[in-house]
Short mmCIF file of C-alpha atoms in Angstrom, two decimals:
data_model
loop_
_atom_site.label_atom_id
_atom_site.label_comp_id
_atom_site.label_asym_id
_atom_site.label_seq_id
_atom_site.Cartn_x
_atom_site.Cartn_y
_atom_site.Cartn_z
CA MET A 760 133.07 104.32 116.12
CA ASN A 761 132.92 107.76 117.38
CA SER A 762 132.28 109.57 114.23
CA THR A 763 135.03 113.21 113.50
CA HIS A 764 131.85 114.02 111.60
CA ASP A 765 128.79 116.66 111.71
CA SER A 766 126.56 115.09 109.56
CA PRO A 767 125.81 111.04 108.64
CA ILE A 768 126.39 110.32 104.83
CA LEU A 769 122.87 108.44 102.88
CA VAL A 770 123.96 104.77 101.45
CA THR A 771 120.72 103.66 99.61
CA GLY A 772 120.46 100.03 98.92
CA ALA A 773 122.72 99.72 101.78
CA ALA A 774 120.97 95.93 103.23
CA GLY A 775 121.24 94.99 98.65
CA ASP A 776 122.98 91.99 97.61
CA ILE A 777 123.67 93.47 93.84
CA GLY A 778 127.19 93.34 93.76
CA ALA A 779 127.53 94.73 97.40
CA ILE A 780 128.61 97.87 96.86
CA GLY A 781 126.21 99.59 99.59
CA ARG A 782 126.73 96.68 102.82
CA ASN A 783 130.89 97.07 101.73
CA LEU A 784 130.02 100.77 101.28
CA THR A 785 128.59 101.81 104.95
CA ALA A 786 131.10 99.36 106.68
CA MET A 787 133.79 101.52 104.80
CA LEU A 788 132.64 104.66 105.78
CA LEU A 789 132.09 103.87 109.23
CA ASP A 790 135.98 102.02 109.73
CA LYS A 791 136.76 105.98 108.17
CA GLY A 792 134.39 107.98 111.34
CA HIS A 793 131.80 108.81 109.77
CA GLN A 794 128.32 108.63 110.75
CA VAL A 795 126.37 106.45 107.87
CA ARG A 796 122.60 106.55 107.67
CA ALA A 797 121.73 103.28 105.57
CA LEU A 798 118.42 103.43 103.31
CA VAL A 799 116.75 100.39 103.83
CA ARG A 800 113.58 98.48 101.53
CA ARG A 801 112.70 95.84 104.47
CA GLU A 802 113.65 95.79 108.28
CA ASP A 803 115.57 92.58 108.27
CA GLU A 804 118.86 90.78 109.35
CA ARG A 805 120.40 92.53 107.40
CA ALA A 806 119.16 95.15 108.44
CA GLU A 807 119.71 94.78 111.82
CA ALA A 808 123.77 93.45 110.60
CA LEU A 809 123.58 97.43 109.64
CA ARG A 810 122.72 98.23 113.11
CA GLN A 811 125.58 95.98 114.48
CA LEU A 812 127.91 97.64 112.61
CA GLY A 813 126.48 100.57 113.88
CA ALA A 814 124.90 102.59 111.12
CA GLU A 815 121.40 104.40 111.28
CA VAL A 816 119.20 102.68 109.66
CA VAL A 817 115.55 103.63 107.88
CA GLN A 818 113.65 101.81 106.18
CA GLY A 819 112.08 103.62 102.88
CA ASP A 820 111.60 103.82 99.24
CA LEU A 821 113.53 105.54 96.42
CA THR A 822 110.10 107.08 94.29
CA ASP A 823 108.49 107.86 97.75
CA LEU A 824 108.50 111.17 98.95
CA ALA A 825 108.32 110.84 102.06
CA SER A 826 110.40 107.88 101.82
CA MET A 827 113.12 110.11 101.50
CA HIS A 828 112.74 113.51 103.25
CA ARG A 829 112.57 111.03 106.31
CA ALA A 830 116.30 109.10 104.76
CA ILE A 831 117.98 113.19 103.11
CA GLU A 832 117.16 115.77 106.18
CA GLY A 833 120.29 116.33 107.55
CA VAL A 834 122.26 114.66 104.99
CA LYS A 835 124.62 116.57 103.85
CA ARG A 836 126.12 112.84 101.20
CA VAL A 837 124.22 111.53 99.33
CA TYR A 838 124.94 108.54 97.23
CA PHE A 839 122.70 106.73 94.89
CA GLY A 840 122.95 103.49 93.76
CA MET A 841 119.88 100.53 92.74
CA SER A 842 119.61 97.16 91.02
CA VAL A 843 117.88 97.26 87.79
CA SER A 844 114.45 97.85 87.89
CA ALA A 845 111.88 99.72 85.83
CA ALA A 846 111.53 102.24 88.02
CA TYR A 847 115.14 102.73 88.02
CA LEU A 848 114.07 106.49 86.10
CA GLU A 849 112.01 107.49 88.86
CA ALA A 850 113.81 106.34 91.66
CA THR A 851 116.99 109.10 90.71
CA VAL A 852 114.38 111.97 89.72
CA ASN A 853 112.50 111.49 93.68
CA THR A 854 116.16 111.14 95.19
CA ALA A 855 117.23 114.30 92.69
CA VAL A 856 114.74 116.87 94.06
CA VAL A 857 114.10 115.22 97.22
CA ALA A 858 118.65 115.67 97.87
CA LYS A 859 117.88 119.54 95.56
CA HIS A 860 115.44 120.36 98.34
CA HIS A 861 118.03 120.08 101.09
CA GLY A 862 121.36 121.29 99.39
CA VAL A 863 123.22 118.40 99.72
CA GLU A 864 126.96 118.86 99.16
CA ALA A 865 128.30 115.91 97.42
CA PHE A 866 125.89 113.09 95.40
CA VAL A 867 127.68 109.85 93.91
CA ASN A 868 125.56 108.29 91.40
CA MET A 869 126.48 104.49 90.30
CA SER A 870 125.94 104.88 86.94
CA GLN A 871 127.27 101.66 84.09
CA MET A 872 130.07 101.97 82.05
CA THR A 873 128.60 101.59 79.29
CA VAL A 874 126.36 105.32 79.61
CA THR A 875 130.36 106.42 78.70
CA GLN A 876 129.26 104.68 74.78
CA MET A 877 126.43 106.36 74.65
CA SER A 878 124.55 109.60 72.71
CA ILE A 879 121.43 111.38 72.28
CA THR A 880 121.45 109.84 69.12
CA ASP A 881 122.38 106.54 70.55
CA THR A 882 121.21 103.93 73.62
CA THR A 883 121.37 100.52 74.07
CA ASP A 884 118.33 98.06 73.54
CA SER A 885 118.66 97.44 77.07
CA PRO A 886 115.67 99.73 79.06
CA GLN A 887 117.95 99.66 81.98
CA HIS A 888 120.43 100.76 79.78
CA LYS A 889 118.51 103.34 78.70
CA LEU A 890 117.02 104.48 82.13
CA HIS A 891 121.21 105.22 83.12
CA TRP A 892 121.76 107.54 81.05
CA LEU A 893 118.43 109.61 80.72
CA ALA A 894 118.66 109.94 84.50
CA GLU A 895 122.20 110.87 84.34
CA GLN A 896 120.85 113.94 81.85
CA ALA A 897 118.62 114.24 84.21
CA LEU A 898 121.26 115.22 87.33
CA ALA A 899 122.96 117.09 85.23
CA TRP A 900 120.26 119.42 84.12
CA SER A 901 119.65 119.21 88.20
CA GLY A 902 122.52 121.04 89.65
CA LEU A 903 123.06 119.04 92.11
CA PRO A 904 127.37 118.26 92.71
CA VAL A 905 127.46 114.94 91.20
CA VAL A 906 129.73 112.58 90.42
CA ALA A 907 129.65 109.99 88.21
CA VAL A 908 131.23 106.32 88.90
CA ARG A 909 130.69 104.02 85.98
CA PRO A 910 131.92 100.60 86.58
CA THR A 911 132.42 97.54 83.26
CA VAL A 912 130.73 94.46 84.63
CA PHE A 913 130.71 92.89 87.80
CA LEU A 914 132.61 90.35 88.61
CA ASP A 915 130.61 88.90 90.98
CA GLY A 916 127.40 89.43 89.38
CA PHE A 917 128.60 86.97 85.98
CA PHE A 918 130.87 85.01 88.08
CA LEU A 919 129.11 84.42 91.16
CA ARG A 920 125.94 84.58 90.51
CA LEU A 921 125.46 83.96 87.13
CA ALA A 922 128.32 81.26 86.44
CA ALA A 923 129.11 79.49 89.80
CA ALA A 924 126.40 77.21 88.90
CA GLY A 925 128.40 75.71 86.59
CA VAL A 926 131.96 75.84 87.28
CA ARG A 927 130.46 73.72 90.26
CA ASP A 928 128.63 71.15 87.97
CA ASN A 929 130.49 71.06 85.16
CA ASP A 930 133.87 72.42 85.03
CA GLU A 931 132.54 75.28 82.70
CA LEU A 932 131.87 78.56 82.51
CA ALA A 933 128.64 78.42 80.36
CA LEU A 934 127.59 82.11 79.28
CA PRO A 935 126.85 83.55 76.04
CA LEU A 936 129.44 86.34 75.66
CA GLY A 937 130.86 84.86 72.26
CA ASN A 938 135.00 85.96 71.87
CA GLY A 939 134.17 89.19 72.90
CA ARG A 940 137.00 90.50 75.58
CA THR A 941 135.77 92.26 79.40
CA SER A 942 137.09 93.91 81.99
CA PRO A 943 135.29 92.69 84.78
CA VAL A 944 135.56 94.79 88.29
CA SER A 945 135.11 93.68 92.05
CA ALA A 946 132.17 94.88 93.64
CA VAL A 947 134.29 95.94 96.67
CA ASP A 948 136.80 97.45 94.52
CA VAL A 949 134.43 99.98 93.73
CA ALA A 950 132.96 100.44 97.27
CA ARG A 951 136.34 101.71 98.01
CA ALA A 952 136.74 104.18 95.54
CA VAL A 953 132.62 105.23 95.89
CA ALA A 954 134.43 105.46 99.80
CA GLU A 955 137.45 107.86 98.78
CA ILE A 956 135.02 109.53 96.92
CA LEU A 957 132.28 110.35 99.65
CA ASP A 958 135.37 111.58 101.93
CA ASP A 959 136.99 114.56 100.49
CA PRO A 960 133.72 114.82 97.70
CA ALA A 961 135.04 118.66 96.51
CA PRO A 962 137.83 117.84 94.22
CA HIS A 963 135.63 114.94 92.94
CA ILE A 964 132.41 116.68 91.68
CA GLY A 965 131.27 117.39 88.48
CA GLN A 966 133.80 114.22 87.36
CA VAL A 967 133.52 111.05 85.78
CA TYR A 968 134.72 108.13 86.81
CA ASN A 969 134.53 104.54 84.42
CA LEU A 970 135.73 102.14 86.86
CA THR A 971 137.24 98.84 84.86
CA GLY A 972 139.05 95.14 86.34
CA PHE A 973 142.83 94.06 86.88
CA GLU A 974 143.25 92.97 82.45
CA SER A 975 140.20 92.56 79.48
CA ALA A 976 141.49 89.08 78.17
CA ASP A 977 138.27 86.97 76.52
CA LEU A 978 135.80 83.64 78.37
CA ASN A 979 138.91 81.24 77.03
CA HIS A 980 141.54 83.60 78.62
CA TYR A 981 139.14 84.11 81.98
CA ALA A 982 138.33 79.96 81.73
CA GLN A 983 142.59 79.57 82.31
CA VAL A 984 141.97 81.86 84.62
CA PHE A 985 140.34 79.83 86.79
CA SER A 986 141.35 76.25 86.34
CA GLU A 987 144.13 77.49 88.32
CA ALA A 988 142.62 79.18 91.15
CA LEU A 989 140.72 75.99 91.80
CA GLY A 990 143.43 73.54 90.74
CA ARG A 991 141.27 72.14 87.99
CA THR A 992 140.17 72.30 84.44
CA ILE A 993 137.36 74.78 83.81
CA ARG A 994 136.48 75.62 80.12
CA TYR A 995 134.24 78.35 78.50
CA ARG A 996 131.16 76.88 76.86
CA ASN A 997 130.37 79.62 74.76
CA VAL A 998 125.72 78.84 74.81
CA PRO A 999 123.65 79.91 72.94
CA LEU A 1000 122.02 83.33 73.81
CA SER A 1001 118.42 82.15 72.76
CA GLY A 1002 118.50 79.15 75.58
CA TRP A 1003 120.42 81.13 78.50
CA VAL A 1004 117.54 83.87 78.29
CA ASP A 1005 114.75 80.71 78.04
CA THR A 1006 116.76 79.61 81.49
CA LEU A 1007 116.27 83.36 83.63
CA ARG A 1008 112.93 82.98 82.20
CA GLU A 1009 112.77 79.51 83.69
CA PHE A 1010 114.13 80.50 87.32
CA GLY A 1011 111.80 83.64 87.71
CA VAL A 1012 113.54 86.12 86.95
CA PRO A 1013 112.32 89.70 86.27
CA ALA A 1014 111.29 90.65 82.23
CA HIS A 1015 112.80 94.01 82.80
CA LEU A 1016 116.12 92.04 84.27
CA VAL A 1017 116.25 89.34 80.85
CA ASN A 1018 115.42 91.79 78.51
CA HIS A 1019 119.24 94.24 80.58
CA LEU A 1020 121.03 90.19 80.72
CA ALA A 1021 120.61 89.57 77.20
CA VAL A 1022 121.37 92.79 75.54
CA MET A 1023 124.92 92.56 77.89
CA ALA A 1024 125.80 89.65 76.66
CA GLU A 1025 125.30 90.60 72.97
CA LEU A 1026 127.56 94.37 73.70
CA HIS A 1027 130.80 91.60 75.28
CA ALA A 1028 129.94 89.15 72.66
CA GLN A 1029 130.57 92.67 70.36
CA GLY A 1030 133.28 93.75 72.26
CA ARG A 1031 132.25 97.14 73.55
CA TYR A 1032 133.70 95.57 77.27
CA ASP A 1033 137.05 95.85 75.99
CA ARG A 1034 138.33 98.71 78.14
CA LEU A 1035 140.59 99.91 80.79
CA THR A 1036 140.98 103.06 82.70
CA ASP A 1037 143.42 103.33 85.12
CA ASP A 1038 140.40 105.45 87.19
CA LEU A 1039 139.96 102.92 90.11
CA PHE A 1040 143.75 103.05 90.38
CA LYS A 1041 143.71 106.81 90.61
CA LEU A 1042 140.65 106.88 93.46
CA THR A 1043 142.62 104.22 95.29
CA GLY A 1044 146.44 104.03 94.97
CA LYS A 1045 145.28 100.01 94.86
CA THR A 1046 145.41 97.34 91.98
CA PRO A 1047 141.19 95.85 91.01
CA THR A 1048 141.12 92.66 92.02
CA SER A 1049 142.36 90.08 89.95
CA LEU A 1050 139.74 87.23 88.57
CA TYR A 1051 142.40 84.87 90.33
CA ASP A 1052 142.17 86.28 93.72
CA PHE A 1053 138.39 86.72 93.05
CA VAL A 1054 138.01 82.88 92.66
CA LYS A 1055 140.46 82.23 95.18
CA LEU A 1056 138.31 84.18 97.62
CA HIS A 1057 135.05 82.70 97.04
CA ALA A 1058 135.99 79.30 96.27
CA ALA A 1059 134.28 76.91 98.27
CA GLU A 1060 130.92 78.60 95.76
CA PHE A 1061 132.65 77.61 92.60
CA THR A 1062 133.16 73.70 94.38
CA ARG A 1063 130.64 70.49 94.60
CA SER A 1064 130.61 69.86 98.21
CA GLN A 1065 131.97 66.24 100.15
CA VAL A 1066 129.78 64.57 100.96
CA ALA A 1067 130.59 61.69 102.80
CA ALA A 1068 128.91 57.92 101.93
#
C-alpha cells in the first residue's frame, strides 16, 4: 500500500512475541496507509515476514545509541515497547534521548496498569514494576510529547503462555492467583488502541490510557468461561506460589522475569488487578475482546490433539 503520510512511524519490538503488540501494530498502521519502520533485534523469518507486510525493517538494540539513531532519524512518531528486562530503564532513556534529539512529534510509551497505583513512596516488590515507574518519570522530565498506555495483564500472557498446558492436558486453570478479580486485555486490542493514537497523535499528547478487558472477575468465573467456550469442564486450581515459581525456574525463565511474575500473582490475589475502564472503547470504538471469544479463537492451543491409533 502506498503511504499517504510523509515519514515512517517507528515500531519497536516489531518481531517480538510478548503479547504480539509490535507485530499487530505494524500491520494495523500499514493498513491505515502509514509507512512503518520496524525495529528488530535480529534478522530472521519474523523480520522477513514484516518486510512482506510492507514494513522497512531495521536491525538494532534499544540500548545502543547508534542503533536508535538509525531507527529514529527521519521518524516523527515512535511506539516504544519492550518485553520484561533488567535493561528496560536503560532502553527507555536511550530511546528517549535519541527521539528528543531528532524532534519526534509523538512518543507512545507502552507501560503497565500497576504504575497507576504507584507513587514516589510506594512501588511494588517487582523490579520490573519499578523500572516502568522510573521510565515514566524520566519520560515526563524529558519534555517529549508522550502518550502513556497502561494495559492490565494480557490475555495472551497468563491464559496462553502460562495456563494453556494445564487446560490442554489436565482440564484446569492452574495459576497462583487466589480469589482476586482481574481484567485481562487482549494484546490485539491494545495494538488497535495504539494504532488509533499514532494515526492522529495530537489530541492524545500528555494523556494516560488505562486499558482493561471485557470484564473483571475471579478465576473460578474464567474457568467457567473456558468450559463454555471449549465444551468441556475446566476448573480453576489455585496452586501454591512457591511451587509455581520453582516450575518457572526449571523451565529456564530468567530470574528478573520470574520475580516479576511472582509479584504479579501476589497482586492478583490481593485484588490489585480488579479494575475496569472504558479507555479502550473511547480510543477504538470497540468493546474489548471477551475471554470467551479469545478462547474460541485459540481453541486448538487449549485442546489435546487427537492422535490416530
